[in-house]
Short mmCIF file of N, CA and C in Angstrom, two decimals:
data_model
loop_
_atom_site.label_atom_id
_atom_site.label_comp_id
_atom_site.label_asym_id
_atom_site.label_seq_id
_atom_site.Cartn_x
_atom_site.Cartn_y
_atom_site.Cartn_z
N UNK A 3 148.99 -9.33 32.87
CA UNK A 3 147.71 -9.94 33.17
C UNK A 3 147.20 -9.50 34.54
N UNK A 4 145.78 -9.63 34.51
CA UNK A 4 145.49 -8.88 36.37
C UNK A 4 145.54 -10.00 37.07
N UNK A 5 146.01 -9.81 38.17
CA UNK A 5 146.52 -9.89 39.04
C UNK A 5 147.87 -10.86 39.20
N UNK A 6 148.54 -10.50 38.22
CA UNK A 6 150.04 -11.12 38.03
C UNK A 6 151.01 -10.30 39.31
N UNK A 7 151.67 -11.25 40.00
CA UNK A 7 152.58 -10.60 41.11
C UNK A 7 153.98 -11.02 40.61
N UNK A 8 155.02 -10.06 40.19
CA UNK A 8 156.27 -10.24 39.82
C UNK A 8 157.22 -10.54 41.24
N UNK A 9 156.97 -9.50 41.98
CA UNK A 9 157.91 -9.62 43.34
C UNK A 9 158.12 -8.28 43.32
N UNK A 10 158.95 -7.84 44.36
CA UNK A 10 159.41 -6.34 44.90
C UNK A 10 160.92 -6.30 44.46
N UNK A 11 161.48 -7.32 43.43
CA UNK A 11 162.91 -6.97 43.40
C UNK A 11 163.79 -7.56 43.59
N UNK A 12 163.61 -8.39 44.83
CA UNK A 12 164.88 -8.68 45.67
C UNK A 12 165.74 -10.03 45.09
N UNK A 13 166.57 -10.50 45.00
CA UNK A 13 167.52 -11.49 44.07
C UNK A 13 167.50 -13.14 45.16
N UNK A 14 167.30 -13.97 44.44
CA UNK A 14 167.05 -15.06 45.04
C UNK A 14 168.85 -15.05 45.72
N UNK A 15 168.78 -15.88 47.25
CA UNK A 15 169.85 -16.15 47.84
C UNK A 15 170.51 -17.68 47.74
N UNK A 16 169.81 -18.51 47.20
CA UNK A 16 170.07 -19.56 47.07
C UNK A 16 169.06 -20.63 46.10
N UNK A 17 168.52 -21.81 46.27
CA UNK A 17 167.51 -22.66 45.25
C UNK A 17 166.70 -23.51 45.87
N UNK A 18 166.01 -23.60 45.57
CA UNK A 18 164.98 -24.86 45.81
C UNK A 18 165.24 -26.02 45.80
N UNK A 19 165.32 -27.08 46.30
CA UNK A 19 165.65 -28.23 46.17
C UNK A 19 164.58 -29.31 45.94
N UNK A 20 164.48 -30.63 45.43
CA UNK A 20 163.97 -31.41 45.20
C UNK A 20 162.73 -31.77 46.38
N UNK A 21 163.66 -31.87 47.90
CA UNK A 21 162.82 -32.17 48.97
C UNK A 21 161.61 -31.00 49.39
N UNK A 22 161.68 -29.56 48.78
CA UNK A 22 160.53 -28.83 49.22
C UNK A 22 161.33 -27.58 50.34
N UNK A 23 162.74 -27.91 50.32
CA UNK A 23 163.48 -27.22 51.38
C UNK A 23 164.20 -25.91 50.88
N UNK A 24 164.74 -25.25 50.94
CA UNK A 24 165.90 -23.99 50.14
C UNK A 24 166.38 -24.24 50.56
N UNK A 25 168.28 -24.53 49.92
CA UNK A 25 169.27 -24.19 50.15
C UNK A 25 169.95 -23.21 49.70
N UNK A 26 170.39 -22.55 50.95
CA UNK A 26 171.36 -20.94 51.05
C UNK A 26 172.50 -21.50 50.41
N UNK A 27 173.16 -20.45 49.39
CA UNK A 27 174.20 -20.74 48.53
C UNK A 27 175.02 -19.51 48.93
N UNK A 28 176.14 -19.76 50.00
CA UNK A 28 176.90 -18.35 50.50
C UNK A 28 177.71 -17.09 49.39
N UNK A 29 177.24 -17.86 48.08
CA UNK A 29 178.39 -16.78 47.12
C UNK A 29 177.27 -15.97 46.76
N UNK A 30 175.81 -16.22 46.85
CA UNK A 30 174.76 -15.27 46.30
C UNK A 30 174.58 -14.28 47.43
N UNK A 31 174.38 -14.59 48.91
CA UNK A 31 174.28 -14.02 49.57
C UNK A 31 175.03 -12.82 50.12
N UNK A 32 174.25 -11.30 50.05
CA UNK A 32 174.93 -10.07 50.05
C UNK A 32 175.75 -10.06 51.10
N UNK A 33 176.85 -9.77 50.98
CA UNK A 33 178.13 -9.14 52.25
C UNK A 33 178.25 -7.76 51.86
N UNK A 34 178.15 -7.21 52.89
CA UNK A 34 178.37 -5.39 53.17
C UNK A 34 179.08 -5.27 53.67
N UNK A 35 180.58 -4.64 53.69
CA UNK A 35 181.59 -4.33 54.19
C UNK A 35 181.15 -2.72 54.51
N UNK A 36 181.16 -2.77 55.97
CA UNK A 36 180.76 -1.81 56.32
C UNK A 36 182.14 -0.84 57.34
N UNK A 37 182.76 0.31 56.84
CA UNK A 37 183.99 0.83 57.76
C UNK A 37 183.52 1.28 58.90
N UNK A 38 184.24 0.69 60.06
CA UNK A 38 184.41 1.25 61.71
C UNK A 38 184.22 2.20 61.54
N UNK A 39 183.05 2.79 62.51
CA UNK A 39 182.48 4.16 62.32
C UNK A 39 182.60 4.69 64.36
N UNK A 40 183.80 4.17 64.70
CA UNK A 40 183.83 4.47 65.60
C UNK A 40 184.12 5.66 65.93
N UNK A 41 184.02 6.77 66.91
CA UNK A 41 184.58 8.04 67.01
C UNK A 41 184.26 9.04 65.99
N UNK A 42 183.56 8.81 65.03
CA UNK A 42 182.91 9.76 63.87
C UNK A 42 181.59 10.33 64.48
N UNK A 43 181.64 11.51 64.23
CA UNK A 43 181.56 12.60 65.01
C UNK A 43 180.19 13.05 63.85
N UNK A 44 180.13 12.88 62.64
CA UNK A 44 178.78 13.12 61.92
C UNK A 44 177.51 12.05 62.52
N UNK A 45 177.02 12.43 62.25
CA UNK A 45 175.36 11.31 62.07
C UNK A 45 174.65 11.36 60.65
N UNK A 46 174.10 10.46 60.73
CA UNK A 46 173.17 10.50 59.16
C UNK A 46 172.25 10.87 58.75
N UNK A 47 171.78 11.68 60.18
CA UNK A 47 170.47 12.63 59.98
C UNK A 47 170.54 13.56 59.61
N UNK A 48 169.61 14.37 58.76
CA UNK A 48 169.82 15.95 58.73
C UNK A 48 168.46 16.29 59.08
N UNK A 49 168.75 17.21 59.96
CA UNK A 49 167.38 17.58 60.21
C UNK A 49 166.77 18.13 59.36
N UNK A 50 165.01 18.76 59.68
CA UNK A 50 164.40 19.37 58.34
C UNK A 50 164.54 20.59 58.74
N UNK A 51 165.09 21.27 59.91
CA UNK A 51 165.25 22.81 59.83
C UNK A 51 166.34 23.00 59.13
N UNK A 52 167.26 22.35 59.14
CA UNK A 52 168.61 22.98 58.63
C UNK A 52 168.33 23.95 56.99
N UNK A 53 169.28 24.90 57.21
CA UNK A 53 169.34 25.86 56.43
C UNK A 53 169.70 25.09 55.17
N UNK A 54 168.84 26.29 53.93
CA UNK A 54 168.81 25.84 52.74
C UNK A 54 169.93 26.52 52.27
N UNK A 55 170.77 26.21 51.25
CA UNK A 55 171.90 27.02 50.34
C UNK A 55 171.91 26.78 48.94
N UNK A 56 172.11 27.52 48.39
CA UNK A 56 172.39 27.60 47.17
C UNK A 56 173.53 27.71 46.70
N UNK A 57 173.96 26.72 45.22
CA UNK A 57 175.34 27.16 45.15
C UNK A 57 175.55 28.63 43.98
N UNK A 58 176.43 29.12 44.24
CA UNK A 58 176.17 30.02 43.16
C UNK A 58 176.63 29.60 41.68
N UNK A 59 176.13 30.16 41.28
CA UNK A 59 176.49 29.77 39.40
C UNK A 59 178.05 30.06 39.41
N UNK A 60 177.86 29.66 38.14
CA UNK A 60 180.14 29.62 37.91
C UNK A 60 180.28 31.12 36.92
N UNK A 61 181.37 31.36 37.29
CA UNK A 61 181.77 32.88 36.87
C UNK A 61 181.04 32.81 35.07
N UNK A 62 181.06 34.09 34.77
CA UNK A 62 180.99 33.96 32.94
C UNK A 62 182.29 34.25 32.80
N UNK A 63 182.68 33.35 31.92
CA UNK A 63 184.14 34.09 30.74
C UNK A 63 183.57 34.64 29.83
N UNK A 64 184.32 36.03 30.29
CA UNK A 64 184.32 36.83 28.88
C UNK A 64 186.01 36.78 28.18
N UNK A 65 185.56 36.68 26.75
CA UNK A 65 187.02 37.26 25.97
C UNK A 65 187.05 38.22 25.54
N UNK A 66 187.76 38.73 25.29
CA UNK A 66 188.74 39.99 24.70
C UNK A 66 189.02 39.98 23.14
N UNK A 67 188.01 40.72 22.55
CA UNK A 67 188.99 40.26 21.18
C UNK A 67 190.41 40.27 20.65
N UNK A 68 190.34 39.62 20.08
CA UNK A 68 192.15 39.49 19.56
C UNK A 68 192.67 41.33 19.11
N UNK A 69 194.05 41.33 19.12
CA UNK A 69 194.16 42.67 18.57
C UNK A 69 194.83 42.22 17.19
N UNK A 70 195.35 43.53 16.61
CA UNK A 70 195.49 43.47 15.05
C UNK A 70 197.07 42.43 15.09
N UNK A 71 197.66 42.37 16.13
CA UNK A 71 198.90 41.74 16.20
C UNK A 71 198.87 40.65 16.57
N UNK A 72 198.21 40.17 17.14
CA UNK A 72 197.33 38.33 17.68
C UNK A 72 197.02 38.08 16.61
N UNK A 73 195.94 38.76 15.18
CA UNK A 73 195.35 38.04 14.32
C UNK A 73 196.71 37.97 12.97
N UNK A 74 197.29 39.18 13.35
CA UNK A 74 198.66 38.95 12.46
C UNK A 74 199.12 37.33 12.40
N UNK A 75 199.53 37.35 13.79
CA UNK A 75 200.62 36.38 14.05
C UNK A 75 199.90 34.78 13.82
N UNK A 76 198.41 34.69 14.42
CA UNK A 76 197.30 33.78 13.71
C UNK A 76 197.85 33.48 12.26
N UNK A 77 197.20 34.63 11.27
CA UNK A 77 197.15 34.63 9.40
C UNK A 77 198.41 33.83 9.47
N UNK A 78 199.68 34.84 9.64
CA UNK A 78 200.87 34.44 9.37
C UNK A 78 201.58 32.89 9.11
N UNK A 79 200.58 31.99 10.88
CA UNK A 79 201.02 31.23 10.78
C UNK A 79 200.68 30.23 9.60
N UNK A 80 199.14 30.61 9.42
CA UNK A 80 198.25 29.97 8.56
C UNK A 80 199.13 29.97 7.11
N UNK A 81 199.62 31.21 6.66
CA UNK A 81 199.86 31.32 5.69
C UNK A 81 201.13 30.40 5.16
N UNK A 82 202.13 30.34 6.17
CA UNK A 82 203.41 29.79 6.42
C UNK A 82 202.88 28.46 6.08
N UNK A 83 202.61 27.80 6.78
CA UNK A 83 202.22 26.24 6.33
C UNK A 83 201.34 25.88 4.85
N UNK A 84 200.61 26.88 4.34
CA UNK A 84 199.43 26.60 3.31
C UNK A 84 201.30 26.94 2.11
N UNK A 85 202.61 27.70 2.49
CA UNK A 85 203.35 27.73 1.03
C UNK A 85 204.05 26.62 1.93
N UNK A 86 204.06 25.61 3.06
CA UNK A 86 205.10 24.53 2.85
C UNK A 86 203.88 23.23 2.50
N UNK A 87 202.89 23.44 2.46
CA UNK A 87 201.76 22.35 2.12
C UNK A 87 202.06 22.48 0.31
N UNK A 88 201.96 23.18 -0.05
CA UNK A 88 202.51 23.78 -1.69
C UNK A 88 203.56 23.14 -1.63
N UNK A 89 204.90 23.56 -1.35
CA UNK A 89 205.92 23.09 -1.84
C UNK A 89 206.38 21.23 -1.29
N UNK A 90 205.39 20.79 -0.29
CA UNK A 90 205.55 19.57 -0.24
C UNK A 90 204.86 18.68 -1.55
N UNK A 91 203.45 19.39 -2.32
CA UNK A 91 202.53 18.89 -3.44
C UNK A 91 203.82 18.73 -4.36
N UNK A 92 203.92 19.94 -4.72
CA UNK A 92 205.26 20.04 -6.28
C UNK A 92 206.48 19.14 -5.81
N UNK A 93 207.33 18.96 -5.35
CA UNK A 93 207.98 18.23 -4.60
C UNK A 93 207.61 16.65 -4.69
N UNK A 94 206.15 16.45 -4.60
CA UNK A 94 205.82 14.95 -4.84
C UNK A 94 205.31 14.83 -6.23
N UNK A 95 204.81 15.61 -6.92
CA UNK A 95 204.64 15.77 -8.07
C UNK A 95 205.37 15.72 -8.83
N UNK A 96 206.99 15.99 -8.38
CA UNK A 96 207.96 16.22 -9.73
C UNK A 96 208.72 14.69 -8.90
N UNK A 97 208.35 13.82 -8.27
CA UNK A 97 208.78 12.86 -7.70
C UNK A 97 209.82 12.55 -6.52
N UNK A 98 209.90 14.04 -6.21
CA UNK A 98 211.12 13.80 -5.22
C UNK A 98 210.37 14.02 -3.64
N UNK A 99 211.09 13.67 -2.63
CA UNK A 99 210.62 12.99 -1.64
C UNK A 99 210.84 14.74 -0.87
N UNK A 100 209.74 15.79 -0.86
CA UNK A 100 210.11 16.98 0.27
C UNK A 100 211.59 17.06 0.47
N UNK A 101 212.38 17.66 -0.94
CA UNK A 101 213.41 17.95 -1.65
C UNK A 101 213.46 19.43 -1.14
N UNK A 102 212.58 20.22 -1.61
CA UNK A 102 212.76 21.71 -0.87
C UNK A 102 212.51 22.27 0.55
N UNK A 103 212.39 21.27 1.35
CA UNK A 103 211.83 21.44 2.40
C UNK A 103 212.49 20.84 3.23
N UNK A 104 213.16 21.46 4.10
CA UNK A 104 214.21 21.30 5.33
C UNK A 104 212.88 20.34 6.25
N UNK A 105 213.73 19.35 7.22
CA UNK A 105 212.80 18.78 8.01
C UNK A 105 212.27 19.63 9.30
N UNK A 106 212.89 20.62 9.48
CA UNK A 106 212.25 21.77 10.52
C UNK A 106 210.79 22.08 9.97
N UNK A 107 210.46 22.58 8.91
CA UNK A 107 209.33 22.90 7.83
C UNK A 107 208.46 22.04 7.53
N UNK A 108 208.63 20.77 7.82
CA UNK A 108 208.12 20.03 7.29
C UNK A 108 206.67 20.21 7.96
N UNK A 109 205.24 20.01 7.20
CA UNK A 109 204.12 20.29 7.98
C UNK A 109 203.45 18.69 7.75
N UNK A 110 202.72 18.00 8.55
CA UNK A 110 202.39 16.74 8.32
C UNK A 110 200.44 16.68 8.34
N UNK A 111 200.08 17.59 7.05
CA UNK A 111 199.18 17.80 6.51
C UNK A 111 198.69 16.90 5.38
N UNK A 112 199.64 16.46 4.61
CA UNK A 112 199.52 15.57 3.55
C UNK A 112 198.84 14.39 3.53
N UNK A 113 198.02 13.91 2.78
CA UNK A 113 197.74 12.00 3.11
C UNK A 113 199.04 11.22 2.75
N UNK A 114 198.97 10.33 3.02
CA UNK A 114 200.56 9.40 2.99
C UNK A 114 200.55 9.25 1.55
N UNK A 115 201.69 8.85 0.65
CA UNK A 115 201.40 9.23 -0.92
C UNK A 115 200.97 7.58 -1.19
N UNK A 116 200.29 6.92 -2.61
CA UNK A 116 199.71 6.03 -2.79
C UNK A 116 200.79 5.66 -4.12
N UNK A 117 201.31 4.30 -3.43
CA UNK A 117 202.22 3.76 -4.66
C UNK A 117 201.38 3.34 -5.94
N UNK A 118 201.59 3.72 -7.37
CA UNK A 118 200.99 3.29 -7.84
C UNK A 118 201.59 1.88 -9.08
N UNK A 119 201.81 0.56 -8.27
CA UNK A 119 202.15 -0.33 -8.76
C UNK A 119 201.50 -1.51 -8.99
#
């Protein structure tokens, strides 16, 4: 509405009372713990000549493509787990509990199996 005045912000410190008076309520009222700034040797000014800087940007990473023996050893591993993911399926399928599969091998890819009772 025009000429509605909200205020500038600031947080009431205490309340109004019945008689027309405020009373200060010490737990609202701001405390600034401010550290001994004795012997500190900065100030808080900066002047407006001081020199401008820039930071520089952050390096680029580049990669390297893989060689034929990195993507080997990649497939390989892929492949290794996709025949113990297999032999854990058949294994639960023929009802036995990862029967062919040493617990070194074991890959924990599977959903947990669903009793059906």
């Amino acid at each position: 509405p025009k000429g509605y005045y909200k205020g500038k912000g600031a947080r009431r410190m205490g309340r109004h009372t019945d008689v027309g008076t405020y009373k200060l309520d010490p737990n609202l009222v701001p405390n600034f713990v401010v550290p001994d700034l004795t012997g500190f040797e900065l100030k808080p000014y900066v002047d407006y000549r001081t020199p401008k800087f820039t930071v520089p940007p952050p390096p680029v990473l580049k990669f390297e493509p893989l060689n034929k023996e990195q993507i080997n050893h990649v497939w390989a591993r892929r492949v290794l787990q996709q025949g113990l993911v297999e032999k854990n399926l058949k294994a639960r399928e023929e009802g036995q509990e990862n029967a062919d599969v040493s617990p070194q091998d074991q890959v924990d890819v599977l959903p947990p199996r669903e009793n059906s009772t």
